mmCIF file of C-alpha atoms in Angstrom:
data_model
loop_
_atom_site.group_PDB
_atom_site.id
_atom_site.type_symbol
_atom_site.label_atom_id
_atom_site.label_comp_id
_atom_site.label_asym_id
_atom_site.label_seq_id
_atom_site.Cartn_x
_atom_site.Cartn_y
_atom_site.Cartn_z
ATOM 1 C CA MET A 1 105.376 133.154 94.667
ATOM 2 C CA SER A 2 105.188 136.838 95.634
ATOM 3 C CA PRO A 3 102.952 137.989 98.522
ATOM 4 C CA SER A 4 100.658 139.724 96.039
ATOM 5 C CA GLU A 5 99.811 136.546 94.100
ATOM 6 C CA PRO A 6 96.704 134.566 95.051
ATOM 7 C CA ASP A 7 96.917 131.152 96.725
ATOM 8 C CA HIS A 8 96.529 128.152 94.432
ATOM 9 C CA HIS A 9 93.688 126.627 96.397
ATOM 10 C CA HIS A 10 90.459 128.466 97.103
ATOM 11 C CA LEU A 11 89.220 128.413 100.697
ATOM 12 C CA SER A 12 85.732 129.336 101.744
ATOM 13 C CA SER A 13 85.224 132.117 104.260
ATOM 14 C CA ALA A 14 84.339 129.546 106.915
ATOM 15 C CA GLU A 15 87.504 127.568 106.217
ATOM 16 C CA ARG A 16 89.650 130.685 106.405
ATOM 17 C CA ASP A 17 88.038 131.769 109.675
ATOM 18 C CA ALA A 18 88.633 128.306 111.141
ATOM 19 C CA LEU A 19 92.287 128.363 110.114
ATOM 20 C CA ARG A 20 92.746 131.873 111.511
ATOM 21 C CA ARG A 21 91.241 130.777 114.858
ATOM 22 C CA ARG A 22 93.522 127.746 114.906
ATOM 23 C CA LEU A 23 96.576 129.863 114.105
ATOM 24 C CA ASN A 24 95.625 132.342 116.806
ATOM 25 C CA LEU A 25 95.214 129.500 119.297
ATOM 26 C CA LEU A 26 98.587 128.009 118.380
ATOM 27 C CA ILE A 27 100.346 131.328 118.941
ATOM 28 C CA LEU A 28 98.510 132.640 122.003
ATOM 29 C CA GLY A 29 97.519 129.404 123.696
ATOM 30 C CA ASP A 30 93.900 130.455 124.105
ATOM 31 C CA GLN A 31 91.254 132.440 122.286
ATOM 32 C CA ARG A 32 90.822 136.204 122.626
ATOM 33 C CA GLU A 33 87.276 136.445 123.923
ATOM 34 C CA LEU A 34 87.590 139.116 126.642
ATOM 35 C CA THR A 35 87.457 142.892 126.536
ATOM 36 C CA GLY A 36 89.758 145.057 128.614
ATOM 37 C CA SER A 37 86.961 145.609 131.117
ATOM 38 C CA ASP A 38 86.432 141.848 131.394
ATOM 39 C CA VAL A 39 90.125 141.314 132.159
ATOM 40 C CA VAL A 40 90.180 144.046 134.807
ATOM 41 C CA GLU A 41 87.069 142.642 136.479
ATOM 42 C CA GLN A 42 88.297 139.034 136.497
ATOM 43 C CA ALA A 43 91.759 139.993 137.753
ATOM 44 C CA GLY A 44 90.248 142.192 140.449
ATOM 45 C CA VAL A 45 92.629 145.066 139.776
ATOM 46 C CA ASP A 46 92.390 148.754 139.107
ATOM 47 C CA ALA A 47 91.797 149.707 135.463
ATOM 48 C CA GLU A 48 94.718 152.137 135.675
ATOM 49 C CA LEU A 49 97.115 149.280 136.467
ATOM 50 C CA ALA A 50 95.893 147.292 133.462
ATOM 51 C CA GLN A 51 96.233 150.273 131.151
ATOM 52 C CA ARG A 52 99.739 150.982 132.432
ATOM 53 C CA LEU A 53 100.772 147.357 131.897
ATOM 54 C CA TRP A 54 99.387 147.154 128.367
ATOM 55 C CA ARG A 55 100.916 150.459 127.314
ATOM 56 C CA ALA A 56 104.300 149.476 128.783
ATOM 57 C CA ILE A 57 104.241 146.246 126.774
ATOM 58 C CA GLY A 58 103.206 148.181 123.662
ATOM 59 C CA PHE A 59 99.609 147.060 123.165
ATOM 60 C CA PRO A 60 97.238 149.561 121.505
ATOM 61 C CA ASP A 61 94.024 150.547 123.248
ATOM 62 C CA ALA A 62 91.552 147.859 122.188
ATOM 63 C CA GLY A 63 88.450 149.649 123.536
ATOM 64 C CA ASP A 64 85.477 147.306 123.735
ATOM 65 C CA THR A 65 86.973 144.802 121.270
ATOM 66 C CA ALA A 66 87.428 141.234 122.476
ATOM 67 C CA ALA A 67 91.225 141.413 122.209
ATOM 68 C CA TYR A 68 92.227 139.627 125.423
ATOM 69 C CA SER A 69 92.173 136.142 126.906
ATOM 70 C CA GLU A 70 92.527 134.287 130.191
ATOM 71 C CA GLN A 71 96.285 134.613 129.811
ATOM 72 C CA ASP A 72 95.942 138.390 130.073
ATOM 73 C CA VAL A 73 94.055 137.900 133.324
ATOM 74 C CA ARG A 74 96.822 135.711 134.767
ATOM 75 C CA VAL A 75 99.597 138.129 133.802
ATOM 76 C CA LEU A 76 97.699 141.101 135.208
ATOM 77 C CA GLU A 77 97.142 139.221 138.470
ATOM 78 C CA ALA A 78 100.859 138.396 138.637
ATOM 79 C CA ILE A 79 101.917 142.036 138.067
ATOM 80 C CA ASP A 80 99.423 143.195 140.689
ATOM 81 C CA ARG A 81 100.811 140.632 143.147
ATOM 82 C CA LEU A 82 104.401 141.771 142.544
ATOM 83 C CA GLN A 83 103.364 145.377 143.086
ATOM 84 C CA ARG A 84 101.471 144.634 146.308
ATOM 85 C CA ASP A 85 104.301 142.468 147.658
ATOM 86 C CA GLU A 86 106.747 145.296 146.867
ATOM 87 C CA ALA A 87 109.136 142.791 145.286
ATOM 88 C CA LEU A 88 110.354 145.724 143.191
ATOM 89 C CA PRO A 89 109.632 149.456 143.294
ATOM 90 C CA THR A 90 106.707 150.175 140.968
ATOM 91 C CA ASP A 91 108.813 152.280 138.584
ATOM 92 C CA ALA A 92 111.435 149.533 138.336
ATOM 93 C CA LEU A 93 108.727 146.935 137.756
ATOM 94 C CA PHE A 94 107.318 148.813 134.792
ATOM 95 C CA GLN A 95 110.777 149.563 133.408
ATOM 96 C CA LEU A 96 111.276 145.797 133.196
ATOM 97 C CA VAL A 97 107.887 145.366 131.523
ATOM 98 C CA ARG A 98 108.662 148.134 129.036
ATOM 99 C CA ALA A 99 112.033 146.559 128.204
ATOM 100 C CA ILE A 100 110.363 143.224 127.511
ATOM 101 C CA GLY A 101 107.702 144.835 125.336
ATOM 102 C CA HIS A 102 110.249 146.784 123.306
ATOM 103 C CA LEU A 103 112.567 143.842 122.721
ATOM 104 C CA VAL A 104 109.990 141.151 121.952
ATOM 105 C CA SER A 105 108.176 143.464 119.543
ATOM 106 C CA ARG A 106 111.351 143.701 117.452
ATOM 107 C CA LEU A 107 111.994 139.991 117.933
ATOM 108 C CA ALA A 108 108.498 139.118 116.709
ATOM 109 C CA ASP A 109 108.895 141.265 113.574
ATOM 110 C CA TRP A 110 112.239 139.609 112.860
ATOM 111 C CA GLN A 111 110.873 136.097 113.357
ATOM 112 C CA ILE A 112 107.776 136.746 111.274
ATOM 113 C CA SER A 113 109.924 137.851 108.335
ATOM 114 C CA VAL A 114 111.734 134.499 108.510
ATOM 115 C CA ILE A 115 108.476 132.559 108.894
ATOM 116 C CA VAL A 116 106.904 134.354 105.913
ATOM 117 C CA ASP A 117 109.794 133.128 103.762
ATOM 118 C CA ALA A 118 109.204 129.571 105.015
ATOM 119 C CA VAL A 119 105.477 129.847 104.292
ATOM 120 C CA GLU A 120 106.082 131.135 100.762
ATOM 121 C CA SER A 121 108.505 128.282 100.159
ATOM 122 C CA GLN A 122 105.946 125.677 101.253
ATOM 123 C CA VAL A 123 103.303 127.089 98.898
ATOM 124 C CA SER A 124 105.614 127.554 95.911
ATOM 125 C CA GLU A 125 106.943 124.001 96.288
ATOM 126 C CA GLY A 126 103.445 122.547 96.548
ATOM 127 C CA ARG A 127 103.829 121.347 100.150
ATOM 128 C CA ALA A 128 100.832 123.478 101.160
ATOM 129 C CA SER A 129 97.853 124.713 99.162
ATOM 130 C CA THR A 130 97.542 128.153 100.753
ATOM 131 C CA ARG A 131 99.647 130.472 102.840
ATOM 132 C CA LEU A 132 97.186 130.215 105.701
ATOM 133 C CA GLU A 133 97.458 126.416 105.763
ATOM 134 C CA ALA A 134 101.257 126.667 105.529
ATOM 135 C CA ALA A 135 101.299 129.180 108.398
ATOM 136 C CA VAL A 136 99.300 126.770 110.583
ATOM 137 C CA ASP A 137 101.708 123.935 109.746
ATOM 138 C CA VAL A 138 104.765 126.062 110.573
ATOM 139 C CA ALA A 139 103.236 127.403 113.800
ATOM 140 C CA THR A 140 102.330 123.891 114.955
ATOM 141 C CA ASP A 141 105.990 122.878 114.867
ATOM 142 C CA VAL A 142 107.747 126.154 115.623
ATOM 143 C CA VAL A 143 105.799 127.891 118.413
ATOM 144 C CA PRO A 144 106.213 125.285 121.197
ATOM 145 C CA THR A 145 109.919 124.846 120.489
ATOM 146 C CA PHE A 146 110.752 128.543 120.308
ATOM 147 C CA ASP A 147 108.679 129.280 123.387
ATOM 148 C CA GLU A 148 111.157 127.018 125.181
ATOM 149 C CA VAL A 149 114.165 128.521 123.372
ATOM 150 C CA LEU A 150 113.085 132.057 124.315
ATOM 151 C CA ARG A 151 112.825 131.212 128.027
ATOM 152 C CA TYR A 152 116.113 129.291 127.895
ATOM 153 C CA ALA A 153 118.004 132.136 126.185
ATOM 154 C CA TRP A 154 116.521 134.747 128.530
ATOM 155 C CA ARG A 155 117.551 132.836 131.654
ATOM 156 C CA ARG A 156 121.065 132.205 130.340
ATOM 157 C CA HIS A 157 121.572 135.863 129.439
ATOM 158 C CA LEU A 158 120.051 136.961 132.746
ATOM 159 C CA ALA A 159 122.519 134.755 134.615
ATOM 160 C CA ALA A 160 125.433 136.151 132.586
ATOM 161 C CA SER A 161 124.312 139.748 133.214
ATOM 162 C CA ALA A 162 123.920 139.052 136.930
ATOM 163 C CA ALA A 163 127.455 137.656 137.024
ATOM 164 C CA ARG A 164 128.815 140.787 135.324
ATOM 165 C CA VAL A 165 127.031 143.035 137.818
ATOM 166 C CA GLU A 166 128.251 140.946 140.767
ATOM 167 C CA ALA A 167 131.818 141.189 139.474
ATOM 168 C CA LEU A 168 131.583 144.984 139.547
ATOM 169 C CA GLY A 169 130.723 144.977 143.249
ATOM 170 C CA GLU A 170 128.102 147.058 144.969
ATOM 171 C CA SER A 171 127.084 150.308 143.349
ATOM 172 C CA ASP A 172 125.130 153.169 144.855
ATOM 173 C CA SER A 173 123.983 154.139 141.386
ATOM 174 C CA GLU A 174 121.485 152.425 139.141
ATOM 175 C CA LEU A 175 123.950 153.188 136.330
ATOM 176 C CA LEU A 176 126.709 150.568 136.177
ATOM 177 C CA SER A 177 130.095 151.875 135.039
ATOM 178 C CA THR A 178 132.836 149.497 133.968
ATOM 179 C CA ARG A 179 136.040 149.532 131.938
ATOM 180 C CA VAL A 180 135.829 147.615 128.659
ATOM 181 C CA THR A 181 137.035 147.712 125.093
ATOM 182 C CA VAL A 182 134.281 148.777 122.720
ATOM 183 C CA GLY A 183 134.213 147.579 119.127
ATOM 184 C CA PHE A 184 132.332 149.001 116.166
ATOM 185 C CA ALA A 185 132.348 146.901 112.993
ATOM 186 C CA ASP A 186 130.654 148.136 109.853
ATOM 187 C CA LEU A 187 130.457 147.248 106.198
ATOM 188 C CA SER A 188 132.636 149.233 103.823
ATOM 189 C CA ARG A 189 130.922 151.201 101.013
ATOM 190 C CA PHE A 190 127.483 150.153 102.260
ATOM 191 C CA THR A 191 125.724 153.260 100.891
ATOM 192 C CA LYS A 192 126.959 152.503 97.373
ATOM 193 C CA LEU A 193 125.929 148.872 97.772
ATOM 194 C CA SER A 194 122.439 149.790 98.958
ATOM 195 C CA ASN A 195 121.905 151.786 95.757
ATOM 196 C CA GLU A 196 122.967 148.843 93.574
ATOM 197 C CA LEU A 197 120.946 145.997 95.134
ATOM 198 C CA ASP A 198 117.220 145.447 95.278
ATOM 199 C CA GLU A 199 115.485 145.073 98.654
ATOM 200 C CA ILE A 200 115.813 141.274 98.762
ATOM 201 C CA GLY A 201 119.493 141.337 97.846
ATOM 202 C CA LEU A 202 120.238 144.063 100.385
ATOM 203 C CA ALA A 203 118.358 142.199 103.109
ATOM 204 C CA LYS A 204 120.426 139.066 102.432
ATOM 205 C CA VAL A 205 123.669 141.037 102.736
ATOM 206 C CA VAL A 206 122.624 142.680 106.000
ATOM 207 C CA GLN A 207 121.372 139.417 107.475
ATOM 208 C CA GLY A 208 124.493 137.567 106.387
ATOM 209 C CA PHE A 209 126.747 140.198 107.932
ATOM 210 C CA GLU A 210 124.803 140.274 111.208
ATOM 211 C CA ASN A 211 124.772 136.483 111.461
ATOM 212 C CA HIS A 212 128.489 136.021 110.839
ATOM 213 C CA ALA A 213 129.604 139.030 112.894
ATOM 214 C CA THR A 214 127.516 138.182 115.956
ATOM 215 C CA ASP A 215 128.619 134.528 115.805
ATOM 216 C CA ILE A 216 132.287 135.526 115.726
ATOM 217 C CA VAL A 217 131.898 138.062 118.544
ATOM 218 C CA ALA A 218 130.041 135.649 120.828
ATOM 219 C CA ALA A 219 132.329 132.684 120.102
ATOM 220 C CA ARG A 220 135.485 134.651 120.971
ATOM 221 C CA GLY A 221 134.516 136.191 124.267
ATOM 222 C CA GLY A 222 132.802 139.408 123.201
ATOM 223 C CA ARG A 223 129.278 140.601 123.844
ATOM 224 C CA VAL A 224 127.056 141.984 121.097
ATOM 225 C CA ILE A 225 125.316 145.121 122.342
ATOM 226 C CA LYS A 226 123.262 145.828 119.229
ATOM 227 C CA THR A 227 123.160 145.497 115.472
ATOM 228 C CA LEU A 228 122.510 148.496 113.251
ATOM 229 C CA GLY A 229 121.968 146.949 109.848
ATOM 230 C CA ASP A 230 125.393 147.575 108.342
ATOM 231 C CA ALA A 231 127.154 147.738 111.724
ATOM 232 C CA VAL A 232 127.598 145.768 114.952
ATOM 233 C CA LEU A 233 128.444 147.328 118.312
ATOM 234 C CA PHE A 234 130.141 144.990 120.794
ATOM 235 C CA THR A 235 132.194 145.041 123.990
ATOM 236 C CA CYS A 236 135.043 142.893 125.294
ATOM 237 C CA PRO A 237 136.523 142.629 128.787
ATOM 238 C CA ASP A 238 140.038 143.574 127.654
ATOM 239 C CA PRO A 239 141.931 145.008 124.648
ATOM 240 C CA ARG A 240 143.608 141.718 123.667
ATOM 241 C CA THR A 241 140.311 139.844 123.409
ATOM 242 C CA ALA A 242 138.795 142.702 121.409
ATOM 243 C CA THR A 243 141.733 142.936 119.024
ATOM 244 C CA THR A 244 142.006 139.188 118.448
ATOM 245 C CA LEU A 245 138.267 139.025 117.855
ATOM 246 C CA SER A 246 138.319 141.985 115.468
ATOM 247 C CA LEU A 247 141.153 140.597 113.380
ATOM 248 C CA GLU A 248 139.307 137.295 113.090
ATOM 249 C CA LEU A 249 136.128 139.138 112.115
ATOM 250 C CA VAL A 250 137.991 140.994 109.370
ATOM 251 C CA ARG A 251 139.669 137.784 108.187
ATOM 252 C CA GLN A 252 136.492 135.710 107.972
ATOM 253 C CA ILE A 253 134.097 138.301 106.573
ATOM 254 C CA GLY A 254 136.721 139.758 104.246
ATOM 255 C CA ALA A 255 137.218 136.324 102.710
ATOM 256 C CA ARG A 256 133.539 135.877 101.858
ATOM 257 C CA LYS A 257 132.474 136.648 98.286
ATOM 258 C CA ASP A 258 128.836 137.182 99.299
ATOM 259 C CA LEU A 259 129.646 140.032 101.723
ATOM 260 C CA PRO A 260 131.342 143.425 101.328
ATOM 261 C CA ASP A 261 134.581 144.244 103.122
ATOM 262 C CA VAL A 262 134.380 145.135 106.796
ATOM 263 C CA ARG A 263 136.276 147.610 108.956
ATOM 264 C CA VAL A 264 136.569 147.741 112.739
ATOM 265 C CA GLY A 265 137.287 150.482 115.270
ATOM 266 C CA LEU A 266 138.249 149.795 118.905
ATOM 267 C CA ALA A 267 138.470 152.090 121.922
ATOM 268 C CA THR A 268 139.091 151.291 125.588
ATOM 269 C CA GLY A 269 137.711 153.108 128.633
ATOM 270 C CA SER A 270 134.840 153.386 131.076
ATOM 271 C CA VAL A 271 131.278 153.035 129.806
ATOM 272 C CA ILE A 272 127.892 153.219 131.442
ATOM 273 C CA SER A 273 125.665 150.166 131.027
ATOM 274 C CA ARG A 274 121.979 150.981 130.938
ATOM 275 C CA LEU A 275 118.979 148.973 129.714
ATOM 276 C CA GLY A 276 121.112 146.649 127.629
ATOM 277 C CA ASP A 277 123.025 149.465 125.925
ATOM 278 C CA VAL A 278 126.372 151.125 126.661
ATOM 279 C CA PHE A 279 127.217 154.815 126.674
ATOM 280 C CA GLY A 280 130.380 156.838 127.001
ATOM 281 C CA PRO A 281 133.335 158.284 125.046
ATOM 282 C CA PRO A 282 134.763 154.855 124.044
ATOM 283 C CA VAL A 283 131.522 154.028 122.205
ATOM 284 C CA ASN A 284 131.704 157.193 120.123
ATOM 285 C CA LEU A 285 135.459 156.903 119.582
ATOM 286 C CA ALA A 286 135.176 153.297 118.359
ATOM 287 C CA ALA A 287 132.581 154.421 115.796
ATOM 288 C CA ARG A 288 134.824 157.293 114.658
ATOM 289 C CA MET A 289 137.773 154.887 114.315
ATOM 290 C CA SER A 290 135.708 152.541 112.188
ATOM 291 C CA ALA A 291 134.601 155.387 109.943
ATOM 292 C CA VAL A 292 138.206 156.325 109.024
ATOM 293 C CA ALA A 293 139.519 152.743 108.771
ATOM 294 C CA ARG A 294 140.346 151.232 105.399
ATOM 295 C CA ALA A 295 138.493 148.127 104.240
ATOM 296 C CA ASN A 296 139.438 144.948 106.125
ATOM 297 C CA ARG A 297 141.484 146.881 108.665
ATOM 298 C CA VAL A 298 141.326 147.294 112.444
ATOM 299 C CA LEU A 299 142.041 150.722 113.936
ATOM 300 C CA VAL A 300 142.418 151.201 117.693
ATOM 301 C CA ASP A 301 142.863 154.134 120.020
ATOM 302 C CA GLN A 302 146.046 154.792 122.012
ATOM 303 C CA GLU A 303 144.586 153.266 125.187
ATOM 304 C CA THR A 304 143.908 149.979 123.420
ATOM 305 C CA ALA A 305 147.271 149.987 121.635
ATOM 306 C CA LYS A 306 149.179 150.437 124.922
ATOM 307 C CA ALA A 307 147.692 147.205 126.278
ATOM 308 C CA LEU A 308 148.771 145.058 123.306
ATOM 309 C CA THR A 309 152.090 143.198 123.368
ATOM 310 C CA GLY A 310 154.590 143.657 120.581
ATOM 311 C CA GLU A 311 155.230 139.916 120.582
ATOM 312 C CA GLU A 312 151.676 139.188 119.405
ATOM 313 C CA PHE A 313 150.567 142.315 117.545
ATOM 314 C CA GLU A 314 152.097 144.809 115.184
ATOM 315 C CA ALA A 315 150.867 148.342 115.937
ATOM 316 C CA ARG A 316 151.453 151.105 113.369
ATOM 317 C CA PRO A 317 150.484 154.671 114.332
ATOM 318 C CA LEU A 318 148.845 156.600 111.501
ATOM 319 C CA PRO A 319 148.974 160.370 110.903
ATOM 320 C CA ALA A 320 146.890 162.336 113.388
ATOM 321 C CA ARG A 321 143.513 163.411 112.084
ATOM 322 C CA PRO A 322 140.549 165.362 113.454
ATOM 323 C CA LEU A 323 137.719 163.158 114.716
ATOM 324 C CA ARG A 324 134.438 164.853 115.517
ATOM 325 C CA GLY A 325 134.073 165.317 119.256
ATOM 326 C CA PHE A 326 137.666 164.261 120.033
ATOM 327 C CA GLY A 327 139.913 166.772 118.269
ATOM 328 C CA LEU A 328 143.191 165.516 116.794
ATOM 329 C CA VAL A 329 143.525 161.750 117.294
ATOM 330 C CA THR A 330 146.297 159.364 116.253
ATOM 331 C CA PRO A 331 144.680 156.057 115.196
ATOM 332 C CA VAL A 332 146.770 152.910 115.396
ATOM 333 C CA ALA A 333 146.468 150.195 112.733
ATOM 334 C CA VAL A 334 146.816 146.746 114.299
ATOM 335 C CA SER A 335 147.615 143.372 112.763
ATOM 336 C CA ARG A 336 148.817 140.059 114.156
ATOM 337 C CA ARG A 337 152.523 139.258 113.767
ATOM 338 C CA ARG A 338 153.004 136.395 111.346
ATOM 339 C CA THR A 339 155.618 134.839 113.613
ATOM 340 C CA PHE A 340 153.375 134.726 116.700
ATOM 341 C CA ARG A 341 152.169 131.355 117.897
ATOM 342 C CA ALA A 342 149.446 131.175 120.552
ATOM 343 C CA HIS A 343 150.401 129.051 123.559
#
């Protein structure tokens, strides 16, 4: 059933309103019955603080609409308490809030697209009469579980990030610089593919690539920084880990008939970590390497190649070529020696 087709079962306006209220309650935990002014008054805070919080999270100005609930009051009270206790400088506090708002907004859009597919499946298979009823059924099961999963994943990643920062030692700068190997993996001939597939087919390819690539990176000691549709940017603590991971990524994805070929570029050097992203020459160089790599190949820079042992890897310098922003560069094609056996 397409989203434009009507539901099989007719619901009265009262029934639809009741289901919408139930769905809203399942997602938010309580009903939105308060205006912004009500929230400010109940929390006992300045209206400017409330406006700054809501804008940092990404909420539109609701005016006099009853768009808030008791949960908004509790969160506003908590932010006010943190600010008064000076647990963090105010600017740092709102940077954290803005980061959460930005990330969970994208997360919510991503999750809703998956849930919509599940809802459509329930209706088309006759397991629910209407999309609204199916949405309530899905939310009843999914929301409590993924509320727990979200908090679990956040704490685990926070602990891992804290460990990385601690390993770097004290820094006088809020910008954390560290030496890593940066990887950039992208799909070969993606532009041509995007012109041949419809939206659903293209979405399946992109999702399949992201799922497999991020799984391989995480399982083999890398860290996914971000996905860009047809590309994945990742970092590894050392060149060997990055190269081994990249060759496995090429092997697994290249063997799949449902995905295009992939190519990977690697570069080693110092990067700046900031707000979950990384910046620096190795990031740009890895992307340039990927762009000139052949399908199902791994190209690395000289710095990465120097750290790889000849016993394990075969490194073949290619003709020097101009790479935008770096001048003449000699890429090195890397493969694993067939005779190597891991200890």
